[in-house]
Structure formats: C-alpha cells, structure tokens
XYZ file of C-alpha atoms in Angstrom:
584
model
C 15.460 -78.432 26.648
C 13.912 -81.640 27.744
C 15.187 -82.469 31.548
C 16.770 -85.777 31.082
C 15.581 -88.615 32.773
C 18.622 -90.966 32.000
C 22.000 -90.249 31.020
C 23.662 -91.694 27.745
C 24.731 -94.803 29.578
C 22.299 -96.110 31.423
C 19.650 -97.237 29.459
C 19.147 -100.983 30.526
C 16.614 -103.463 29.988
C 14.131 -102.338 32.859
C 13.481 -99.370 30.207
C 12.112 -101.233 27.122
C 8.750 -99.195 26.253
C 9.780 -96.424 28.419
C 9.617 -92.920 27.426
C 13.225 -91.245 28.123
C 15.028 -88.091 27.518
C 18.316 -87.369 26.910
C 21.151 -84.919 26.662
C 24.488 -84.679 25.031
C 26.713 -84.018 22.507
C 26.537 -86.051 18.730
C 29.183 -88.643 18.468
C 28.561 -90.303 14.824
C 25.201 -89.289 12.567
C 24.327 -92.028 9.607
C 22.026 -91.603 7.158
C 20.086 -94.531 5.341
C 17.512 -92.756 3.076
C 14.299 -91.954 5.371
C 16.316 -93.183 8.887
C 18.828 -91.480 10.590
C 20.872 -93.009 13.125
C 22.814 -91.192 15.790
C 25.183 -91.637 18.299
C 24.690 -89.284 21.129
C 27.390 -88.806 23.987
C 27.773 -87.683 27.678
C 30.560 -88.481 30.275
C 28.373 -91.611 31.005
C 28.736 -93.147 28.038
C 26.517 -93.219 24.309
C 23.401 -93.954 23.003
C 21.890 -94.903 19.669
C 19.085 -92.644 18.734
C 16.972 -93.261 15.903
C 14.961 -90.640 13.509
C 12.115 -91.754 11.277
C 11.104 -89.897 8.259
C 7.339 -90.896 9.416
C 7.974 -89.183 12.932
C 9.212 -85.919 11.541
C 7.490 -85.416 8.103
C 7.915 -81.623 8.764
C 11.432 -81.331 9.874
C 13.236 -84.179 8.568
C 15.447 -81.504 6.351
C 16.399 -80.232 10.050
C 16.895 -83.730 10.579
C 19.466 -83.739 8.348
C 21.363 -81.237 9.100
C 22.744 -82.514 12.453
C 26.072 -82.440 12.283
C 29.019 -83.685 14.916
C 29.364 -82.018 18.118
C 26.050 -80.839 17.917
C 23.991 -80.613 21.540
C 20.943 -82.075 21.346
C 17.601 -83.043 23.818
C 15.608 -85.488 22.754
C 12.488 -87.139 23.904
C 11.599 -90.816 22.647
C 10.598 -94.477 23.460
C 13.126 -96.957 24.198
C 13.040 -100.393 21.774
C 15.413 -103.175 21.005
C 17.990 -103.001 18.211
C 17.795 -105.654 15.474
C 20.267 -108.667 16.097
C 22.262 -107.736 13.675
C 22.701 -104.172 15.212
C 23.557 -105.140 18.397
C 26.753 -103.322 18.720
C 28.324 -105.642 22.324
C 31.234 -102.723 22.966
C 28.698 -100.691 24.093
C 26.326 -100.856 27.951
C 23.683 -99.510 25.699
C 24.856 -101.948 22.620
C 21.205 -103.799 22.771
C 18.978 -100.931 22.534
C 17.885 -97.593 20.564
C 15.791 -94.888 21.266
C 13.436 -93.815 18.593
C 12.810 -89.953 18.604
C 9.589 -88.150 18.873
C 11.166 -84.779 19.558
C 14.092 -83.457 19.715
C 15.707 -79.345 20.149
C 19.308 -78.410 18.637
C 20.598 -76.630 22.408
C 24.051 -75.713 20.382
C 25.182 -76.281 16.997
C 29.019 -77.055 16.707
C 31.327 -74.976 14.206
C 33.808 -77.199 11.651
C 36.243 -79.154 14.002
C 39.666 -78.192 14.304
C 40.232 -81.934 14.346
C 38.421 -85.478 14.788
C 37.606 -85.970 18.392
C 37.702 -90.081 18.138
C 41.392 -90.735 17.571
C 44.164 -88.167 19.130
C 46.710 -89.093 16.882
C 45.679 -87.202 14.127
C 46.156 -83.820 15.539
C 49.695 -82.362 16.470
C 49.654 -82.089 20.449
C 50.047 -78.381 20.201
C 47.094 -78.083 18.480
C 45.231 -80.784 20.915
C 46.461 -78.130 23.866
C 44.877 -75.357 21.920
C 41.474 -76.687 22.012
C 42.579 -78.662 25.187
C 38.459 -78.390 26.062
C 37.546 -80.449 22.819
C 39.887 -82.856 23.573
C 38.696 -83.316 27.051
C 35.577 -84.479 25.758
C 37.415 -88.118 24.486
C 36.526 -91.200 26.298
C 40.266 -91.991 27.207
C 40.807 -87.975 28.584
C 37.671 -88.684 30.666
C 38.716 -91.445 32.124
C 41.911 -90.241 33.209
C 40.612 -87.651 35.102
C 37.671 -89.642 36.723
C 41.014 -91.789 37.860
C 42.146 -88.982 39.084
C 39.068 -87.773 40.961
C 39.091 -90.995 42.427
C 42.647 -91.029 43.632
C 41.572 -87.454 45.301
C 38.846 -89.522 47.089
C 40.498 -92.757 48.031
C 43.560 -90.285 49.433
C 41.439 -88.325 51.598
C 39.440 -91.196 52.722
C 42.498 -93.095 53.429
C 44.366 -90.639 55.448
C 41.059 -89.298 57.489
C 40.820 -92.702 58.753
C 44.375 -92.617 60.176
C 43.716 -89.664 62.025
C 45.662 -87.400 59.665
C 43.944 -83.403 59.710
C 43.874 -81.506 55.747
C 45.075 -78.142 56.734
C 45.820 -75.371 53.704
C 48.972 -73.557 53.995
C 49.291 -70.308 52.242
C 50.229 -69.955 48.300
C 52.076 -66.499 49.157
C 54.702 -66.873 50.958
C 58.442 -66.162 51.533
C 61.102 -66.728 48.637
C 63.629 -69.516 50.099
C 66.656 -70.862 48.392
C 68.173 -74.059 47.854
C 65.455 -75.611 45.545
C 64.433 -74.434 42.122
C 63.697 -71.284 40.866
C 61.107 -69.692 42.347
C 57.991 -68.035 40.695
C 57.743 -64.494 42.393
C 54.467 -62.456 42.968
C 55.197 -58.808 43.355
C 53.056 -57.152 45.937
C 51.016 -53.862 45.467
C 50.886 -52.769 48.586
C 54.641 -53.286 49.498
C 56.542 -51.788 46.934
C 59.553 -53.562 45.648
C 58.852 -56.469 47.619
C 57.505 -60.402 46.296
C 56.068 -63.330 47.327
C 56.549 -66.652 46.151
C 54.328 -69.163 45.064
C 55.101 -72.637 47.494
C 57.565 -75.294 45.654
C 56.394 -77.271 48.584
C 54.872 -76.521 52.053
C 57.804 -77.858 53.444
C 58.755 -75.246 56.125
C 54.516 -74.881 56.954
C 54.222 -78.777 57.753
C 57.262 -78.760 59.537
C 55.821 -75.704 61.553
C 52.344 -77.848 61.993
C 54.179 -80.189 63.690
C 55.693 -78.224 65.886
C 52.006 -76.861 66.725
C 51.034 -80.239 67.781
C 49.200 -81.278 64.714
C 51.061 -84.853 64.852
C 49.114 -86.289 61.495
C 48.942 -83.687 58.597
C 47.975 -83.974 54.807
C 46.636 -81.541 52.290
C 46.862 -82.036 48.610
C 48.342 -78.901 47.167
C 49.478 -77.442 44.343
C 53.152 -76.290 44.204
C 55.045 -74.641 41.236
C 58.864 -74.525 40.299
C 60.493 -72.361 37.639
C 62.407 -74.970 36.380
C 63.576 -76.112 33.045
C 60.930 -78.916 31.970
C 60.914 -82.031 30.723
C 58.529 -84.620 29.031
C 56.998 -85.972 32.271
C 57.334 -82.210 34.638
C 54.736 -79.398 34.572
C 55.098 -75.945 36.290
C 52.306 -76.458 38.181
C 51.996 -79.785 39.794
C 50.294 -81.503 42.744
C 51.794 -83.013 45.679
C 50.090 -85.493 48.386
C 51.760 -83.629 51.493
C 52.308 -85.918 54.334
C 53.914 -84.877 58.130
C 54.285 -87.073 61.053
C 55.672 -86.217 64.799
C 57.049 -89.285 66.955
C 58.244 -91.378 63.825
C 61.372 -92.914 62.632
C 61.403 -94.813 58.919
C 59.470 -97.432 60.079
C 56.533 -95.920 60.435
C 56.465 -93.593 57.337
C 57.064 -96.577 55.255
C 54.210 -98.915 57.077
C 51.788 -96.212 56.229
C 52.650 -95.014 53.084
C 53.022 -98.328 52.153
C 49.272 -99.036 53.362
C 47.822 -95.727 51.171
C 50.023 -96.378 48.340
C 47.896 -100.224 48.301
C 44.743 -98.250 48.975
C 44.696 -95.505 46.383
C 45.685 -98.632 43.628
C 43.047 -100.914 44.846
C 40.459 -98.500 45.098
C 41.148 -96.625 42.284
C 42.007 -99.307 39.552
C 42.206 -102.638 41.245
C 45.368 -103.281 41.390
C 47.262 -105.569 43.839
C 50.523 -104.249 45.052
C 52.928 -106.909 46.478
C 52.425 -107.005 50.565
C 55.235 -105.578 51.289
C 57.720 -103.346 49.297
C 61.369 -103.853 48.453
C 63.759 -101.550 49.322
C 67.278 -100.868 47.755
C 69.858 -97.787 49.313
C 70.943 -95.765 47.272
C 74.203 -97.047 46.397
C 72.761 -100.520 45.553
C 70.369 -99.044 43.072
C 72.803 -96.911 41.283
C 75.285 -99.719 40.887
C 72.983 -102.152 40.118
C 70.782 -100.194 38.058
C 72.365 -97.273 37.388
C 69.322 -95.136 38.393
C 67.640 -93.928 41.934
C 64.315 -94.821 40.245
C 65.143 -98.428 39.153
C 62.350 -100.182 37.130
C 62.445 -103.303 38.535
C 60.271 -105.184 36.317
C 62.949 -106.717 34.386
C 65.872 -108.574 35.727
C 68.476 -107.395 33.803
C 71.490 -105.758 36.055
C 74.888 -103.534 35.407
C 77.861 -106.072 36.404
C 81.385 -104.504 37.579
C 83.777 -106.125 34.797
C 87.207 -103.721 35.346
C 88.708 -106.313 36.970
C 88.605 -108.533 33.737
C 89.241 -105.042 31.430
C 92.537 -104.509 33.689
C 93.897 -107.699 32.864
C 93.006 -107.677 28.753
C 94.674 -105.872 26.471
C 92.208 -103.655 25.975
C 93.792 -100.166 26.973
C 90.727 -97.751 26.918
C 89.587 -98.786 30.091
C 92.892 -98.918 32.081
C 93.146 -95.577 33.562
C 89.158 -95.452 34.174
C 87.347 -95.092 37.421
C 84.929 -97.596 36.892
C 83.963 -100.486 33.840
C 80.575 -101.448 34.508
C 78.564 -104.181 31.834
C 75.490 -105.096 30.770
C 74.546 -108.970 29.642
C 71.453 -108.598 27.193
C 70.098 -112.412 26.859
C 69.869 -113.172 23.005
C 71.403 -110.065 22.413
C 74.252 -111.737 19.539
C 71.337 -111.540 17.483
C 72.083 -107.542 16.928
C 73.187 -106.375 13.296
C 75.924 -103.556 13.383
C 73.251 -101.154 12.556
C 71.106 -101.891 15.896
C 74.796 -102.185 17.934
C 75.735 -98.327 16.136
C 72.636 -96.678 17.177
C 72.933 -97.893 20.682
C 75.916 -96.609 20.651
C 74.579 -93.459 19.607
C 72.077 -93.667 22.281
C 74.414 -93.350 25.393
C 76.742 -90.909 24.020
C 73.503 -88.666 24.772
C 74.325 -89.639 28.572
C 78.051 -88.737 27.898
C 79.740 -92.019 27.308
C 82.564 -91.921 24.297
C 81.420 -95.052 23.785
C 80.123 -98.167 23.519
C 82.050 -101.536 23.498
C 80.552 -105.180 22.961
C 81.307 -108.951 22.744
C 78.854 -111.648 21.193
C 79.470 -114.652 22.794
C 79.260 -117.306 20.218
C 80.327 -121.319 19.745
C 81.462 -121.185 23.275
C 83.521 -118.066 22.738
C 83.515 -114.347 22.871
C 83.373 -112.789 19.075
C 83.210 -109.074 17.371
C 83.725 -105.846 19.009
C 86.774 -106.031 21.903
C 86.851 -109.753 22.137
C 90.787 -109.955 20.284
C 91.889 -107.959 23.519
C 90.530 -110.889 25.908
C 92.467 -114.145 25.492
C 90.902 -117.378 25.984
C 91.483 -117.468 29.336
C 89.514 -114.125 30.419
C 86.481 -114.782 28.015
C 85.984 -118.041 29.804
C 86.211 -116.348 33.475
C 84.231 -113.403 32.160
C 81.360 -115.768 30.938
C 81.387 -118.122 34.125
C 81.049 -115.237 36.097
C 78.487 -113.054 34.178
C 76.484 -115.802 33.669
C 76.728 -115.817 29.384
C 75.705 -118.428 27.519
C 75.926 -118.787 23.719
C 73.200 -116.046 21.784
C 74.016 -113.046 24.711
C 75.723 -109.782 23.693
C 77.503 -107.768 26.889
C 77.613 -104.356 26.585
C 80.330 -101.917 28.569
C 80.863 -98.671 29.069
C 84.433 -97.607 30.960
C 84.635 -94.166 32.225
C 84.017 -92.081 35.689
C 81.418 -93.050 37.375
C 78.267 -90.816 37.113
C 78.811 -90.879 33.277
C 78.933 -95.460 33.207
C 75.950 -95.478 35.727
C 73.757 -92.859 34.153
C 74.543 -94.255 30.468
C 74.350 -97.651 31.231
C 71.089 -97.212 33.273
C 69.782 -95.443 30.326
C 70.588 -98.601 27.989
C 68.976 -101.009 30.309
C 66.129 -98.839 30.186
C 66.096 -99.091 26.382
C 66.938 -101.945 25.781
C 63.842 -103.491 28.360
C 61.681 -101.777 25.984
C 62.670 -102.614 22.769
C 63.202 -105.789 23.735
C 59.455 -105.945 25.547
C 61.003 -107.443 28.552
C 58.584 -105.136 30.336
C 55.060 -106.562 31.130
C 52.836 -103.192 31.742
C 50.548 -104.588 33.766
C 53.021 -105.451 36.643
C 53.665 -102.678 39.255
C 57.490 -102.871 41.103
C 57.204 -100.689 44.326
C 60.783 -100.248 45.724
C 61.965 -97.947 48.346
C 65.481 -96.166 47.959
C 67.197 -95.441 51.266
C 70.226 -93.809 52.275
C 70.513 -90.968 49.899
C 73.670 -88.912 50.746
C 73.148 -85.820 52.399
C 75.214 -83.150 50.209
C 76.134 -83.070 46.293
C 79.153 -81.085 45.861
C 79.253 -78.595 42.908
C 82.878 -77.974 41.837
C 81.625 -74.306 39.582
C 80.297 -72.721 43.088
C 82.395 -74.745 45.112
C 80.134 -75.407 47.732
C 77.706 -78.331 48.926
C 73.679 -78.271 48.032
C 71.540 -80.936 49.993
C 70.353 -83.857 48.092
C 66.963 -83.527 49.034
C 67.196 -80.736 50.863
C 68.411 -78.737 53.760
C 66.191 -79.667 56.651
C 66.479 -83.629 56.086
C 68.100 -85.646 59.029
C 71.508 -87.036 59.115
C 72.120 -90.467 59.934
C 72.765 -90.410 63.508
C 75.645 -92.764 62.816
C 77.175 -90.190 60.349
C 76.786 -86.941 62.702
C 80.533 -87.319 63.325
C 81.238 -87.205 59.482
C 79.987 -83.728 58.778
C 82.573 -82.138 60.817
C 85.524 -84.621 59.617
C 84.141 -85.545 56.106
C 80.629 -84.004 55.105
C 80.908 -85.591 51.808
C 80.407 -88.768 52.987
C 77.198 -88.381 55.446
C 74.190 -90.280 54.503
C 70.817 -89.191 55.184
C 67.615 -90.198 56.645
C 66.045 -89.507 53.276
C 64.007 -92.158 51.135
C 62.025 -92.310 48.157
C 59.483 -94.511 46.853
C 59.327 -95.104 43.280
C 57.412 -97.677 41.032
C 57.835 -98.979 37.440
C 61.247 -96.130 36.668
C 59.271 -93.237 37.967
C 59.659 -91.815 41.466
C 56.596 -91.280 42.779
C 57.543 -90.216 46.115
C 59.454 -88.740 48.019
C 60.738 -87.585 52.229
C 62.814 -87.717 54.483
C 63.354 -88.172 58.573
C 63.431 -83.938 59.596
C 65.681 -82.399 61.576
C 64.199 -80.824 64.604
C 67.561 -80.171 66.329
C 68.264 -76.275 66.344
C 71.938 -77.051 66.751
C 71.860 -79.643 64.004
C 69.840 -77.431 61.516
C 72.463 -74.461 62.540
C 75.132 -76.829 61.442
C 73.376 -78.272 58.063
C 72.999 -74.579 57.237
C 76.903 -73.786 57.716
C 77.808 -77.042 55.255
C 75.227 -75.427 52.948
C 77.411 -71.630 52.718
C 74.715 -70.576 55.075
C 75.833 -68.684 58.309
C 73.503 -67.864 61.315
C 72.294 -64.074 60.053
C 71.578 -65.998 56.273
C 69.844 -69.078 57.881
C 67.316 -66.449 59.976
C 67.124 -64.259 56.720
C 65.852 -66.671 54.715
C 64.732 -69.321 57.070
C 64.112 -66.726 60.219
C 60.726 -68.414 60.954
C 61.451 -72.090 61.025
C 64.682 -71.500 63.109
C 63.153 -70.090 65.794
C 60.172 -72.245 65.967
C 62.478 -75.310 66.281
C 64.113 -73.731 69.552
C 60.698 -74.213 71.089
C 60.331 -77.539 71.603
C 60.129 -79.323 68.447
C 59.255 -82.993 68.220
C 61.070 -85.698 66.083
C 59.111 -85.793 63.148
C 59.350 -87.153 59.368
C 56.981 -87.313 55.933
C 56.494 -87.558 52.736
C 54.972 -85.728 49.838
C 53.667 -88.112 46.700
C 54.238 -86.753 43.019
C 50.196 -86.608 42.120
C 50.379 -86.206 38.683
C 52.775 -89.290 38.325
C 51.004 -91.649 40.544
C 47.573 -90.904 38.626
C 49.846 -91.456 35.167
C 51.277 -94.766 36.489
C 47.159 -95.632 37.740
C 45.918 -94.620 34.317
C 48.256 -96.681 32.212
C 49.842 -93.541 30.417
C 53.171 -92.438 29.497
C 51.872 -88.561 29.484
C 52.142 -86.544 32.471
C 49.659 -84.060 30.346
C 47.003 -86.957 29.840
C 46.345 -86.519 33.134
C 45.916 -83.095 33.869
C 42.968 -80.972 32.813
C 44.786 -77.719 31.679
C 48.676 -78.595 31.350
C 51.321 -76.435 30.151
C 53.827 -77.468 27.390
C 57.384 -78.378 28.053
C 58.300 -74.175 27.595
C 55.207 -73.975 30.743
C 52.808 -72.484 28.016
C 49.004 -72.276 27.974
C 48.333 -72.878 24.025
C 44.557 -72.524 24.891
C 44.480 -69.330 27.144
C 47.504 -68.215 25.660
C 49.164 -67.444 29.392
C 51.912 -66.263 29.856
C 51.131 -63.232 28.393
C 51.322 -59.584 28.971
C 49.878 -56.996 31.500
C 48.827 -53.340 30.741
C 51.109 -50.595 31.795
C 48.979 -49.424 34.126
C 49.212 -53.110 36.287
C 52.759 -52.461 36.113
C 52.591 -49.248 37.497
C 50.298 -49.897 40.606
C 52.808 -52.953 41.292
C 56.342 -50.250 40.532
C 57.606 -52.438 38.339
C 58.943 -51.031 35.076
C 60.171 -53.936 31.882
C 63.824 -53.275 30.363
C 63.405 -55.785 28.047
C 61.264 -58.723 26.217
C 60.305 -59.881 23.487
C-alpha cells in the first residue's frame, strides 16, 4: 500500500505536477479503448484517476479488471482535465491524476445492490448490508451531522459550567414508564437489572450531591412497541439543573438548541421561541407537537352544528372544523379518501361544505339555512374556492383526527416550506391521565414532575385537574424535547406516589433510593433531556429516524445485519438459572 499523501477530496490547484497517492474504494470505472478512467472514493470526497495503456503495457489486462468497490492505492502525477471534462459538481471536478502504479488492497464480491441510489434496494435488504450502505455520500453526511451535533453539544454545555457524568446502564427495574429490557444477573440468581429508559432518578440524585449543572449524552432503551420514527435503543441529551424555575431551563435550552443548529448546519432559529400550553395546542392544533409552519387552525363550529339541522352532531362533546383555502377544488374521490384517512384516528366520519357563489354547497350544507352559512363564513373567515372540513365526536377522537388531517393536508397541499424551522414550547401538561381498564391515574410525563404550586390544592379535591410544571420543546411536528420542574418535596413525592396506586412500602420498593435521598436536603431543581436521534433527523433534512443512526433496528427492534436478537447456548442459560418454556 502506498501511504497516501492526500485524501480523495483535496486535490486543489497548488498540486498541479505533484506526485500524490491515494486510497479508497472505486466509485465508477470507464473504459475508452487504451484509457481507463476511474472514480475513486473516500469519506472526503472522489477523484478522477486516469490509466494509460502506455503506462502499464504489462498489466493493462489487470487494468481491466477493476471492478466497483474495489480498494485500491495508487501513486501518480496530478494534471488538468480537458475543458470539456471538467465535471463542476465535484472539489476535484478540474483535475485527474494519471497513474504510474497502483496495488488492488481488496477486491469487492458482486453487490447485493447499487451503492449510488438507495431506492433501488428494499430497506430490509439496505439494513442487511447496513455497512455498504454506510459508505453513500448522503449516509455519510448524516452521521458527520451527527458527530458534529455531539461536538457543538458538549462544547456548548462545558461552557455553561455543566459537568458530563456517566450513570450506570445496570440498574434497578422501575415502573411507570415503558417496558423495561431486563438483564439477568449470574451471580444473583433469579434476580435482573435493567437497562436505563432514562437516568432520571441518577440526575435527580446528582443534584442532590451538589452537582448543580449536569449533562451526559446517553443511550437509553425501552421495550416498547415501535413506530416509523422510534428505535429501541436511542440517545438522549440529559440535562439537570438545581436553583431553577422554567425560566431558566427555557433561556438555556433555548441558547443550545440555536447553537447545535448554527454550528452544525447554519441554521438561524428565531430569537426567541413561541410557546403554546397544552390546551391551546391541542385545540388549536389538535396535537402536543404542533407544526407550526403552516397557518392553518381547527375552529370550534358546534355552536353553528347545534342550531342546523344537522342531527349527527347534536348529542356530541365537541364539533371542531378545519377551513382548507382553495380546498372546493377537491373531486369526491380526493374528499372519500380523506375521509378514509381519519377514520384511522377513529372518527366515523368526515363531513364538508364547499363554499361556492357566495354560498355553502355539497356535503351537509342543506342542513344549514341561509342564515347559518352566512354567520359560519363571516366567522371562519371563508371566502368563495375554501372547503371546511368537520369532524363531531368526543374529544380526543375530533382533536387527534383532525390534527392528523391538518397534518395531511399541509403536505399534500405543500403548504410546508422545509427549509423553515418552528420552535414552540408546550407548557402546562396535566399531571395524571386516567385509565378507565386499571382504573387508576399514570403521570403524564412522569411521577417525579412538579405540580403547579397553584394546583397543590387540586390533588386532594380533584387530581384530575392538576397541571404540571412539565414542558416540551418541539420543532417542525416532532418533539424534540422534553422536562419538567422536579419535585424535591418528600411529602409531595409521598403524595404523587399515593395518586399513582403507590403506597409508602411500594414507593421505597421500587423507588427506595430516591425517597430517601430527597429527605436529605434536596434542592429545587428542573431539566430536560433532548430526543438525539430526532434533533440530528430534523438537522439533516430527513424524514428517517434510521438515516441517522449507524446500526438501527427495524420497527420489530431487529438487527437484519448481525441478526440480534438471537439465541444463547444452553449452557449461558444455565450459569444465569434461567430455563425457556417457550419460543419460537
């Protein structure tokens, strides 16, 4: 192997004449009788090499049989391509290296598929030979983004006087979260670890150490059913405070959040953040994670449905709408499969009015008279060309199904310019969901987040009604973050517990460790931990949590190219006394 002197992007003017050599992996071969042109690759980018029957009258056959993929080192003199060659995509588009020597390091067997356009291969397959796909230009770059998102973080953070301390990967199995993954220990039989879903209960403890400013960038894992844009494995950016109310979290997250997308891709945020509670983005948008690119918002209409003649929606909680400008323009066909579209979200239905020539046509409009179609479009704001969309039912079922239409309908519309980033805090999340099967509350975020102190009275009188001091930060319809205000109250974490089905002996059984360490002297304190994964996704332009991982899992948490999970010997089972009933 000839040590290289320059990598496959860098050759520049300044090394016209010079002699060079280079390393990496054949990216396009082309043969034209006696001359062979090649593309050769790296991380840094390509390079046009050129082989001349008259250079290598005794191994131009070898020559020949360079195929893609191929590793090569070669040693030549740099020149100028012809004009005509010139290729101006390219750093190294103006020049060519003509080869005096070269050595075949590795030759590559048939590709499984084309490495210079993903969409030709199934993504299963992609996953299977996940380390030929890493070697794409657009693959690479993610995960440079993400290296630099890594730095900028730490940088960032180490400035503000924040301390990276690890916390352990074993630890104790806690409830109230996801499933956990378990790790069965050898040397005490019958009992497990768990792998962290977050070092929640560590940072908390850090705090109460003294350690007012604490980060670490961790992995965490939750045995959870998956979707599209969730991975088993994930990484968090694990933030802690002491001595901090809202304020302050948001001021500095606020600043990193600016720093990691100016550093990373150059990308102005706006200078300060909006922020919507809770309630205001699920009526408005019908979502906690509002994309807030697009302007177009759910509108309460049941006071115009009451008065109609339109019966469906008399006896429902809630009749929310949506106003899509132009939208009369919709054949029954597009109008069906939206339709079809939020009866995914549980919605019976979906009804319409065109409003057309002043009045409201097609769909429900005989049940309005004249009288309600002209206070309905006053007040939504129609004008000849719009369609309004509504959905009447309870309320979970209008908001999630008629968030999901906006959603939608922004895209296929292209109301949604890509290149725009919408930062927007949620606030006020309520403390407790209430699930009617196990009859019993769970904690929205969960159980150690603050209450309001202007709602302590409501979770002895009416629980169900207690806001938080949680918050999220989310950008573009993707959360992206998200904390709370802590509790550090042993009486108030005593009484979160009993809401939660917890009593004293259960809260010190499972959370023994943190309840004690709060009765000695812990400080206010409040944080944050940022979804890495999606904040590198939104940074790199992608739709794919997996584009931006080096070694994801499917959505059934499979590793097509290591083929984990898999089996264990008996003999592993046996040192670990565990015995399988049953498996497939």
């Amino acid at each position: 192997m000839f040590k290289r002197t320059h990598n496959c992007g860098q050759i520049r003017d300044n090394d016209l004449s010079s002699i060079v050599q280079l390393n990496g992996w054949v990216n396009k071969v082309r043969l034209h009788g006696q001359i062979i042109f090649i593309d050769i690759r790296d991380r840094y980018g390509k390079t046009q090499i050129v082989f001349d029957a008259n250079e290598h009258k005794n191994d131009f056959e070898n020559v020949k049989k360079i195929s893609m993929e191929d590793i090569l080192s070669i040693r030549g003199k740099v020149r100028k391509r012809e004009k005509s060659a010139i290729n101006p995509n390219l750093l190294t588009g103006e020049f060519e290296v003509l080869v005096f020597e070269f050595i075949v390091l590795n030759e590559s067997k048939p590709l499984p598929f084309m490495l210079n356009d993903r969409s030709n291969a199934e993504e299963d397959l992609r996953l299977k030979y996940r380390y030929l796909e890493l070697r794409i230009d657009e693959l690479q770059k993610n995960l440079i983004i993400r290296h630099k998102a890594y730095q900028a973080t730490r940088n960032f953070l180490s400035k503000n006087n924040f301390v990276e301390i690890e916390t352990p990967m074993l630890m104790k199995s806690t409830p109230e979260g996801a499933r956990d993954y378990l790790v069965p220990s050898r040397v005490h039989k019958g009992k497990f670890y768990a792998l962290p879903q977050s070092p929640q209960i560590y940072k908390q403890i850090l705090m109460i150490s003294g350690f007012d400013r604490y980060f670490q960038i961790v992995k965490c894992f939750r045995d959870e059913d998956l979707r599209a844009d969730r991975q088993p494995e994930f990484t968090q950016i694990d933030i802690e405070m002491s001595f901090v109310e809202e304020e302050d979290v948001f001021s500095y997250m606020e600043a990193l959040t600016k720093h990691i997308f100016k550093v990373v891709s150059g990308i102005e945020l706006p200078e300060t953040f909006q922020r919507l509670t809770y309630s205001e983005a699920m009526e408005t948008y019908g979502t906690d994670k509002p994309d807030l690119r697009f302007d177009m918002k759910l509108i309460d209409v049941k006071k115009f449905t009451n008065i109609s003649e339109f019966n469906a929606f008399r006896d429902v909680e809630m009749v929310k709408g949506l106003v899509v400008d132009g939208g009369a323009k919709y054949s029954r066909r597009i109008i069906d499969s939206y339709t079809e579209f939020v009866k995914k979200y549980k919605a019976k239905g979906l009804a319409w009015m065109k409003h057309q020539n002043g009045l409201f046509e097609g769909g429900i409009s005989k049940f309005f008279n004249l009288e309600i179609q002209q206070k309905m479009a006053k007040k939504l704001k129609m004008v000849d060309g719009d369609i309004l969309f509504m959905i009447g039912d309870d309320s979970k079922v209008v908001l999630t199904a008629l968030g999901k239409l906006r959603d939608e309908i922004g895209k296929n519309e292209k109301l949604i310019e890509k290149s725009n980033y919408s930062p927007v805090w949620v606030t006020e999340f309520p403390m407790f969901e209430f699930d009617d099967e196990e009859n019993r509350f769970f904690a929205m975020h969960h159980p150690f987040t603050a209450p309001r102190e202007s709602d302590m009275k409501l979770l002895e009188t009416d629980p169900s009604n207690a806001l938080s001091r949680g918050y999220d930060l989310t950008m573009n319809g993707y959360e992206i973050a998200g904390g709370s205000i802590r509790i550090h109250s042993p009486e108030i974490q005593e009484k979160i517990f009993k809401l939660l089905g917890l009593n004293i002996d259960d809260a010190i059984e499972k959370f023994g460790f943190l309840v004690e360490a709060l009765s000695y002297g812990a400080p206010p304190h409040g944080g944050i931990a940022f979804g890495f994964d999606r904040l590198v996704m939104l940074l790199a332009g992608t739709e794919n949590i997996r584009d931006v991982i080096a070694f994801p899992k499917t959505t059934s948490a499979a590793s097509l190219m290591d083929d984990s999970p898999s089996r264990v010997s008996d003999s592993q089972l046996k040192d670990l006394a565990i015995s399988i009933k049953s498996g497939n």
